[in-house]
Each structure stands twice: as C-alpha cells, then as structure tokens.
Amino acid sequence: MEMLASLHTLPSPLPPTTSSSEPSYKTPFITRRRTIISASTAAIASLLYISNPIPSLYPAIALQPQQVELDQEEDRIVRLFQETSPSVVFIEDLELAKIPKSSSKGDRVVVAEDEDAKVEGTGSGFIWDKFGHIVTNYHVVDKLATDQSGLQRCKVLLADASGTSFYKEGKIVGIDPAYDLAVLKVDVEGYELKPIVVGTSRDLRVGQSCFAVGNPFGYENTLTTGVVSGLGREIPSPNGRAIRGAIQTDAAINAGNSGGPLIDSYGHVIGVNTATFTRKGTGISSGVNFAIPIDTVVRTVPYFIVYGTPYSNRFQ
C-alpha cells in the first residue's frame, strides 16, 4: 500500500515554457509518461486487490449461502401457513339478549350482526371433513353445551376451498369433557370445504418443529412457531380429571388459540391446542403450553360424528 501511495503522489509535470528556444515536445512526452504510470498504478492495484481482498467482504460472502437457506426456510413456513389456514375456524360464544322467534332459517340469528348479542368468549377449531364437522375444545363451547336458557349460540367463521369467508351457526354434535374435546356441525350446503390433514402423534420427538394456528385474543389466522418441548405430560381437564399424554410446546398458545391445530413441518395436525401455564396474576403465558395428541382425537371424533354424545357424558 505504500507503493500505491507513492505512485499517486507523483509531482505534476512542469508547465510549458514560453521561450521559443525550448523544445515543444516536452509536454506530450511528460503526458505520455504520466499515462503509462497511471496505467501501471491501476494494474498494481488490481493485482493487490485480487491477492488480498478487502477483509470486510468476507462476512458478506460467507453469509450468502446462509441467507439462501433462511429464505428457503421462510418460504416453506409461508407455504405451510397458506395451506393450513383455510382449514382453521374462528369460534365466538354468544349470549342473546332474548330468545329469538322461531324461524325456518336456522342460522338467521347468528349470521345477522345482532347488537344485543354479547360475545362471551372466542376460540379456534379446525375442519374435520367436507360435511362441516368442526373439532375444538370442550371448554370453548361449554356454555352452549350446558345451556338451559336457550340464549347461548355458537358463531363460526370459516372459509371454503376458494378462500371465501362466511359465518354459520355451530351445533354441538358431541362433547367429551374428560379429554376437553367437542365436535360442532355447521351447514355447508353450497360450499366446498378444505379439511385439515390429520397426522399422528405416535412418532413425535422432542425437539422437532411445530406450529400453532388459531385466533389468540380474537386476532384471526395467527401463526406461532416452536418445538415439541415434552411428551406424555399430564394436564387437568374441565371436569377435574387428568388428561394424560399431552404434548408440551413453546409455540405460543394464548386465550383464543384453544381448539386450534398444532401442526408439524408437513402441515399435518398432531394435536389440539388446549392450555397454557400463565404467570400468576398477569395472564401472561409462561411459554409452557399443551396440546391434546391427535391420536386421542382420532379415537374420539368419529364416534361422536356417528353416535353423538353418550347421555352419561353430557353434563360431566
């Protein structure tokens, strides 16, 4: 670098003299010599740059493959969400101010925006089949399940296969408080649904990626990411019994996520998001969250669809 500095600080050529006796060729000669020196300087600088590139370029060059990998991972997660979100529904628990008059349109009250209807809670669920069966948590619809006043309603926002959103009233098909599970049915005549892809929880491993999709605090179509933090956990059910075999995850699950799917890296549902430990007195999630394994759901839901809820389980 000292060589470059000395070459770039060459003295300026002498100005041409006005004397008639001074040869007139000196100025072109000096200019040509200066051109040769400048060209040599550029060549030396190029050689030095090639043999000793600027150190600050090393991190940029090293990060290029890593950035490509990150972009590919982000694209994969984006596609995963886009494929799964049409199968996830938003559930609102409503309490009507008065019992509506009978009507042939069974979902008239729910579809209409009734100002007198009070929203008592929100939750999530996912589309089980093309016939309009929705899987969610029992505690999301427990007020409707135990309603004796006739004022409770369940409003379901879902989308068809083309992405068109619509509201329908959810009717309870079956409930299982012991496992905090419930199945709703909505009228989907004229709509084509996109059921979720059911996976298995049998082969889960601690450390593998997982994703929670739902509607925390009423914010629709929310995705959170994490890993399977533990297996075989025990959590309390709404009826006070223990739910064994729960999946523990650090993917954020908050109020409104309940009933939504926990999916794996292939978009297959591996659990039903159910509970989170909160910091006492704050309501803030501690990052210790739980889902009911999908293998338990698979054993329960088909029975409800075919036979409904056994009478002995209806008010447990």
Short mmCIF file of C-alpha atoms in Angstrom, two decimals:
data_model
loop_
_atom_site.label_atom_id
_atom_site.label_comp_id
_atom_site.label_asym_id
_atom_site.label_seq_id
_atom_site.Cartn_x
_atom_site.Cartn_y
_atom_site.Cartn_z
CA MET A 1 0.00 0.00 0.00
CA GLU A 2 2.98 2.33 0.46
CA MET A 3 3.83 1.75 -3.22
CA LEU A 4 0.35 2.86 -4.26
CA ALA A 5 0.61 5.96 -2.12
CA SER A 6 3.91 6.99 -3.64
CA LEU A 7 2.63 6.46 -7.16
CA HIS A 8 -0.49 8.54 -6.57
CA THR A 9 1.59 11.46 -5.16
CA LEU A 10 3.82 11.96 -8.17
CA PRO A 11 4.73 15.66 -8.79
CA SER A 12 2.79 17.46 -11.50
CA PRO A 13 4.51 17.86 -14.91
CA LEU A 14 6.36 21.12 -15.49
CA PRO A 15 4.32 23.77 -17.27
CA PRO A 16 5.35 24.50 -20.86
CA THR A 17 7.79 27.43 -21.27
CA THR A 18 7.07 30.45 -23.44
CA SER A 19 10.65 30.62 -24.73
CA SER A 20 10.94 29.92 -28.45
CA SER A 21 14.24 28.08 -27.85
CA GLU A 22 12.62 25.40 -25.61
CA PRO A 23 11.70 22.18 -27.49
CA SER A 24 7.94 21.82 -27.94
CA TYR A 25 7.92 18.02 -27.49
CA LYS A 26 8.41 18.01 -23.71
CA THR A 27 4.81 18.43 -22.76
CA PRO A 28 3.48 15.44 -24.83
CA PHE A 29 6.33 13.33 -23.53
CA ILE A 30 5.51 14.08 -19.89
CA THR A 31 1.80 13.45 -20.53
CA ARG A 32 2.53 10.09 -22.14
CA ARG A 33 4.84 9.12 -19.26
CA ARG A 34 2.13 10.08 -16.77
CA THR A 35 -0.40 7.93 -18.64
CA ILE A 36 1.93 4.95 -18.52
CA ILE A 37 2.48 5.44 -14.78
CA SER A 38 -1.30 5.73 -14.13
CA ALA A 39 -1.98 2.55 -16.08
CA SER A 40 0.73 0.76 -14.13
CA THR A 41 -0.77 2.02 -10.88
CA ALA A 42 -4.20 0.64 -11.80
CA ALA A 43 -2.69 -2.71 -12.74
CA ILE A 44 -0.77 -2.97 -9.47
CA ALA A 45 -3.90 -2.02 -7.50
CA SER A 46 -5.89 -4.72 -9.29
CA LEU A 47 -3.27 -7.35 -8.56
CA LEU A 48 -3.11 -6.35 -4.91
CA TYR A 49 -6.91 -6.49 -4.63
CA ILE A 50 -7.07 -9.95 -6.19
CA SER A 51 -4.33 -11.35 -3.98
CA ASN A 52 -5.60 -9.61 -0.82
CA PRO A 53 -9.34 -8.81 -0.98
CA ILE A 54 -10.84 -6.36 1.48
CA PRO A 55 -11.46 -8.22 4.77
CA SER A 56 -14.93 -6.68 5.21
CA LEU A 57 -16.15 -8.64 2.17
CA TYR A 58 -15.53 -11.99 3.87
CA PRO A 59 -18.67 -11.91 6.09
CA ALA A 60 -20.88 -10.92 3.15
CA ILE A 61 -19.55 -13.76 1.01
CA ALA A 62 -19.86 -16.26 3.86
CA LEU A 63 -23.44 -15.20 4.64
CA GLN A 64 -24.77 -15.70 1.09
CA PRO A 65 -25.40 -19.49 1.39
CA GLN A 66 -26.82 -19.00 4.88
CA GLN A 67 -29.17 -16.29 3.61
CA VAL A 68 -30.37 -18.58 0.82
CA GLU A 69 -31.13 -21.28 3.40
CA LEU A 70 -33.05 -18.79 5.55
CA ASP A 71 -35.07 -17.62 2.56
CA GLN A 72 -35.95 -21.20 1.69
CA GLU A 73 -36.98 -21.92 5.29
CA GLU A 74 -39.15 -18.80 5.40
CA ASP A 75 -40.80 -19.72 2.11
CA ARG A 76 -41.54 -23.18 3.43
CA ILE A 77 -43.23 -21.80 6.56
CA VAL A 78 -45.23 -19.30 4.49
CA ARG A 79 -46.48 -22.10 2.23
CA LEU A 80 -47.24 -24.23 5.28
CA PHE A 81 -49.44 -21.49 6.74
CA GLN A 82 -51.16 -20.78 3.43
CA GLU A 83 -52.04 -24.45 3.04
CA THR A 84 -53.28 -24.88 6.62
CA SER A 85 -55.10 -21.63 7.46
CA PRO A 86 -58.20 -22.33 5.26
CA SER A 87 -58.87 -25.36 7.48
CA VAL A 88 -58.86 -23.33 10.71
CA VAL A 89 -62.03 -21.65 12.01
CA PHE A 90 -62.81 -18.81 14.40
CA ILE A 91 -65.46 -19.53 17.08
CA GLU A 92 -67.44 -16.97 19.06
CA ASP A 93 -69.64 -17.77 22.05
CA LEU A 94 -72.71 -15.52 22.02
CA GLU A 95 -75.40 -14.86 24.56
CA LEU A 96 -78.59 -13.42 23.12
CA ALA A 97 -80.49 -10.73 24.97
CA LYS A 98 -83.75 -12.57 24.35
CA ILE A 99 -84.92 -15.81 22.88
CA PRO A 100 -85.47 -15.26 19.14
CA LYS A 101 -88.71 -16.11 17.41
CA SER A 102 -88.72 -19.41 15.62
CA SER A 103 -87.65 -19.25 12.01
CA SER A 104 -87.13 -21.69 9.19
CA LYS A 105 -83.66 -20.23 8.71
CA GLY A 106 -81.76 -21.98 11.48
CA ASP A 107 -78.69 -19.76 11.29
CA ARG A 108 -80.54 -16.44 10.83
CA VAL A 109 -79.73 -15.14 14.31
CA VAL A 110 -76.03 -15.94 14.13
CA VAL A 111 -75.37 -14.71 10.61
CA ALA A 112 -77.03 -11.38 11.33
CA GLU A 113 -74.97 -8.91 13.34
CA ASP A 114 -77.19 -8.74 16.43
CA GLU A 115 -76.21 -5.73 18.51
CA ASP A 116 -77.88 -7.26 21.54
CA ALA A 117 -75.79 -10.42 21.36
CA LYS A 118 -72.96 -10.46 23.89
CA VAL A 119 -69.67 -12.11 22.96
CA GLU A 120 -68.73 -14.19 25.98
CA GLY A 121 -65.62 -15.83 24.60
CA THR A 122 -63.67 -16.76 21.49
CA GLY A 123 -61.75 -19.80 20.40
CA SER A 124 -60.48 -21.78 17.46
CA GLY A 125 -61.20 -25.06 15.75
CA PHE A 126 -60.41 -26.92 12.55
CA ILE A 127 -62.41 -28.50 9.76
CA TRP A 128 -62.53 -32.26 10.14
CA ASP A 129 -64.35 -33.24 6.95
CA LYS A 130 -66.21 -31.81 3.95
CA PHE A 131 -69.57 -32.29 5.69
CA GLY A 132 -69.00 -29.39 8.07
CA HIS A 133 -67.77 -31.12 11.23
CA ILE A 134 -65.52 -28.90 13.34
CA VAL A 135 -63.17 -30.11 16.08
CA THR A 136 -62.47 -27.80 19.03
CA ASN A 137 -62.02 -27.84 22.81
CA TYR A 138 -64.93 -28.56 25.10
CA HIS A 139 -64.13 -25.51 27.22
CA VAL A 140 -64.57 -23.31 24.11
CA VAL A 141 -68.25 -24.33 23.82
CA ASP A 142 -69.06 -25.42 27.38
CA LYS A 143 -71.65 -22.66 27.88
CA LEU A 144 -73.54 -23.82 24.81
CA ALA A 145 -73.18 -27.46 25.88
CA THR A 146 -74.74 -26.77 29.28
CA ASP A 147 -77.20 -24.07 28.20
CA GLN A 148 -80.70 -24.44 29.62
CA SER A 149 -81.91 -20.91 28.87
CA GLY A 150 -81.92 -21.12 25.10
CA LEU A 151 -79.87 -17.93 24.85
CA GLN A 152 -76.46 -19.41 24.03
CA ARG A 153 -75.26 -19.55 20.45
CA CYS A 154 -72.02 -20.52 18.72
CA LYS A 155 -70.92 -18.44 15.74
CA VAL A 156 -68.34 -19.98 13.42
CA LEU A 157 -66.30 -18.06 10.86
CA LEU A 158 -64.79 -20.35 8.26
CA ALA A 159 -63.60 -20.27 4.67
CA ASP A 160 -64.34 -22.51 1.72
CA ALA A 161 -61.73 -24.04 -0.58
CA SER A 162 -61.67 -20.89 -2.73
CA GLY A 163 -60.88 -18.68 0.27
CA THR A 164 -64.34 -17.12 0.61
CA SER A 165 -65.19 -16.48 4.28
CA PHE A 166 -68.67 -16.94 5.72
CA TYR A 167 -70.43 -17.25 9.08
CA LYS A 168 -72.54 -20.19 10.18
CA GLU A 169 -74.11 -21.32 13.41
CA GLY A 170 -72.36 -24.24 15.07
CA LYS A 171 -74.46 -27.04 16.55
CA ILE A 172 -72.94 -29.41 19.07
CA VAL A 173 -72.64 -32.99 17.83
CA GLY A 174 -70.60 -34.47 20.66
CA ILE A 175 -68.59 -33.47 23.72
CA ASP A 176 -66.01 -35.17 25.89
CA PRO A 177 -65.14 -33.06 28.95
CA ALA A 178 -62.72 -35.73 30.16
CA TYR A 179 -60.45 -35.00 27.19
CA ASP A 180 -61.60 -31.41 26.64
CA LEU A 181 -62.88 -32.19 23.15
CA ALA A 182 -66.01 -31.20 21.26
CA VAL A 183 -67.37 -31.62 17.74
CA LEU A 184 -69.57 -28.99 16.09
CA LYS A 185 -71.57 -29.21 12.89
CA VAL A 186 -72.24 -26.29 10.53
CA ASP A 187 -74.45 -26.18 7.46
CA VAL A 188 -72.10 -26.01 4.47
CA GLU A 189 -74.58 -26.56 1.65
CA GLY A 190 -73.27 -24.77 -1.42
CA TYR A 191 -69.72 -24.56 -0.04
CA GLU A 192 -66.70 -26.77 -0.59
CA LEU A 193 -64.52 -27.03 2.49
CA LYS A 194 -60.87 -27.89 2.88
CA PRO A 195 -60.47 -30.39 5.74
CA ILE A 196 -57.24 -30.38 7.67
CA VAL A 197 -54.70 -33.13 7.02
CA VAL A 198 -54.63 -35.47 10.01
CA GLY A 199 -51.23 -36.73 11.12
CA THR A 200 -50.13 -38.83 14.05
CA SER A 201 -48.69 -38.05 17.48
CA ARG A 202 -47.31 -41.54 17.92
CA ASP A 203 -43.89 -40.80 16.43
CA LEU A 204 -43.28 -37.31 17.82
CA ARG A 205 -39.82 -36.47 19.11
CA VAL A 206 -38.75 -33.75 21.50
CA GLY A 207 -37.05 -31.00 19.54
CA GLN A 208 -38.95 -31.31 16.28
CA SER A 209 -40.60 -28.18 14.88
CA CYS A 210 -44.27 -27.47 15.37
CA PHE A 211 -46.65 -24.61 14.60
CA ALA A 212 -49.83 -23.36 16.26
CA VAL A 213 -52.56 -21.78 14.14
CA GLY A 214 -55.51 -20.02 15.71
CA ASN A 215 -57.11 -16.77 16.83
CA PRO A 216 -55.42 -15.53 20.01
CA PHE A 217 -57.28 -12.63 21.64
CA GLY A 218 -59.56 -12.52 18.60
CA TYR A 219 -56.77 -11.95 16.07
CA GLU A 220 -57.72 -14.25 13.22
CA ASN A 221 -55.32 -16.53 11.36
CA THR A 222 -52.33 -16.19 13.65
CA LEU A 223 -49.29 -18.44 13.31
CA THR A 224 -46.78 -19.09 16.09
CA THR A 225 -43.74 -21.34 15.87
CA GLY A 226 -41.83 -23.52 18.29
CA VAL A 227 -40.73 -27.04 19.01
CA VAL A 228 -42.10 -30.06 20.80
CA SER A 229 -40.76 -29.39 24.30
CA GLY A 230 -42.01 -32.54 26.02
CA LEU A 231 -44.23 -35.59 25.67
CA GLY A 232 -46.50 -37.57 27.95
CA ARG A 233 -47.48 -34.59 30.08
CA GLU A 234 -50.48 -34.54 32.41
CA ILE A 235 -52.88 -31.58 32.49
CA PRO A 236 -56.28 -31.06 34.18
CA SER A 237 -59.49 -31.46 32.20
CA PRO A 238 -62.61 -29.28 32.58
CA ASN A 239 -64.24 -31.95 34.73
CA GLY A 240 -61.25 -32.13 37.07
CA ARG A 241 -59.81 -35.37 35.80
CA ALA A 242 -56.31 -35.70 34.38
CA ILE A 243 -55.61 -35.68 30.65
CA ARG A 244 -52.58 -37.88 30.15
CA GLY A 245 -50.22 -37.94 27.21
CA ALA A 246 -50.43 -34.22 26.40
CA ILE A 247 -47.87 -32.59 24.11
CA GLN A 248 -45.83 -29.74 25.58
CA THR A 249 -44.63 -26.98 23.25
CA ASP A 250 -43.13 -23.50 23.41
CA ALA A 251 -45.15 -22.35 20.38
CA ALA A 252 -47.21 -19.52 21.86
CA ILE A 253 -50.76 -20.50 22.85
CA ASN A 254 -52.96 -17.79 24.34
CA ALA A 255 -56.63 -17.15 25.02
CA GLY A 256 -58.42 -17.72 21.71
CA ASN A 257 -55.94 -20.35 20.49
CA SER A 258 -57.85 -23.10 22.29
CA GLY A 259 -59.23 -25.69 19.90
CA GLY A 260 -56.91 -24.78 17.05
CA PRO A 261 -54.46 -27.21 15.45
CA LEU A 262 -50.85 -27.85 16.36
CA ILE A 263 -49.20 -28.95 13.13
CA ASP A 264 -45.89 -30.45 12.14
CA SER A 265 -43.48 -29.39 9.39
CA TYR A 266 -45.59 -31.18 6.78
CA GLY A 267 -48.80 -29.37 7.72
CA HIS A 268 -50.31 -32.43 9.42
CA VAL A 269 -52.23 -31.80 12.62
CA ILE A 270 -50.53 -33.50 15.55
CA GLY A 271 -52.55 -32.02 18.41
CA VAL A 272 -55.35 -29.71 19.57
CA ASN A 273 -54.05 -26.60 21.33
CA THR A 274 -55.62 -26.65 24.78
CA ALA A 275 -53.86 -24.97 27.68
CA THR A 276 -51.02 -22.75 28.80
CA PHE A 277 -49.46 -22.03 32.16
CA THR A 278 -49.72 -18.32 32.94
CA ARG A 279 -47.73 -16.24 35.35
CA LYS A 280 -49.83 -15.77 38.45
CA GLY A 281 -51.78 -12.54 38.47
CA THR A 282 -50.68 -11.47 34.99
CA GLY A 283 -52.44 -13.73 32.50
CA ILE A 284 -49.19 -13.76 30.52
CA SER A 285 -48.12 -17.07 29.02
CA SER A 286 -45.04 -18.61 30.57
CA GLY A 287 -44.12 -20.40 27.35
CA VAL A 288 -45.21 -23.76 28.72
CA ASN A 289 -48.14 -24.77 26.52
CA PHE A 290 -50.04 -28.00 25.92
CA ALA A 291 -51.98 -29.77 23.19
CA ILE A 292 -54.11 -32.91 23.21
CA PRO A 293 -52.42 -35.52 20.96
CA ILE A 294 -54.19 -36.14 17.68
CA ASP A 295 -54.20 -39.90 18.24
CA THR A 296 -56.61 -39.30 21.13
CA VAL A 297 -58.77 -37.10 18.89
CA VAL A 298 -58.89 -39.74 16.16
CA ARG A 299 -60.25 -42.27 18.63
CA THR A 300 -62.98 -39.90 19.83
CA VAL A 301 -64.25 -37.75 16.95
CA PRO A 302 -65.55 -40.46 14.56
CA TYR A 303 -67.64 -41.92 17.39
CA PHE A 304 -69.24 -38.53 18.06
CA ILE A 305 -69.99 -37.99 14.39
CA VAL A 306 -71.77 -41.33 14.10
CA TYR A 307 -73.38 -41.71 17.54
CA GLY A 308 -73.26 -38.28 19.19
CA THR A 309 -72.53 -37.78 22.88
CA PRO A 310 -73.46 -40.62 25.25
CA TYR A 311 -76.06 -39.34 27.71
CA SER A 312 -73.83 -40.13 30.68
CA ASN A 313 -71.16 -37.73 29.36
CA ARG A 314 -73.38 -34.77 28.56
CA PHE A 315 -73.14 -32.94 31.87
CA GLN A 316 -69.83 -34.19 33.21
#
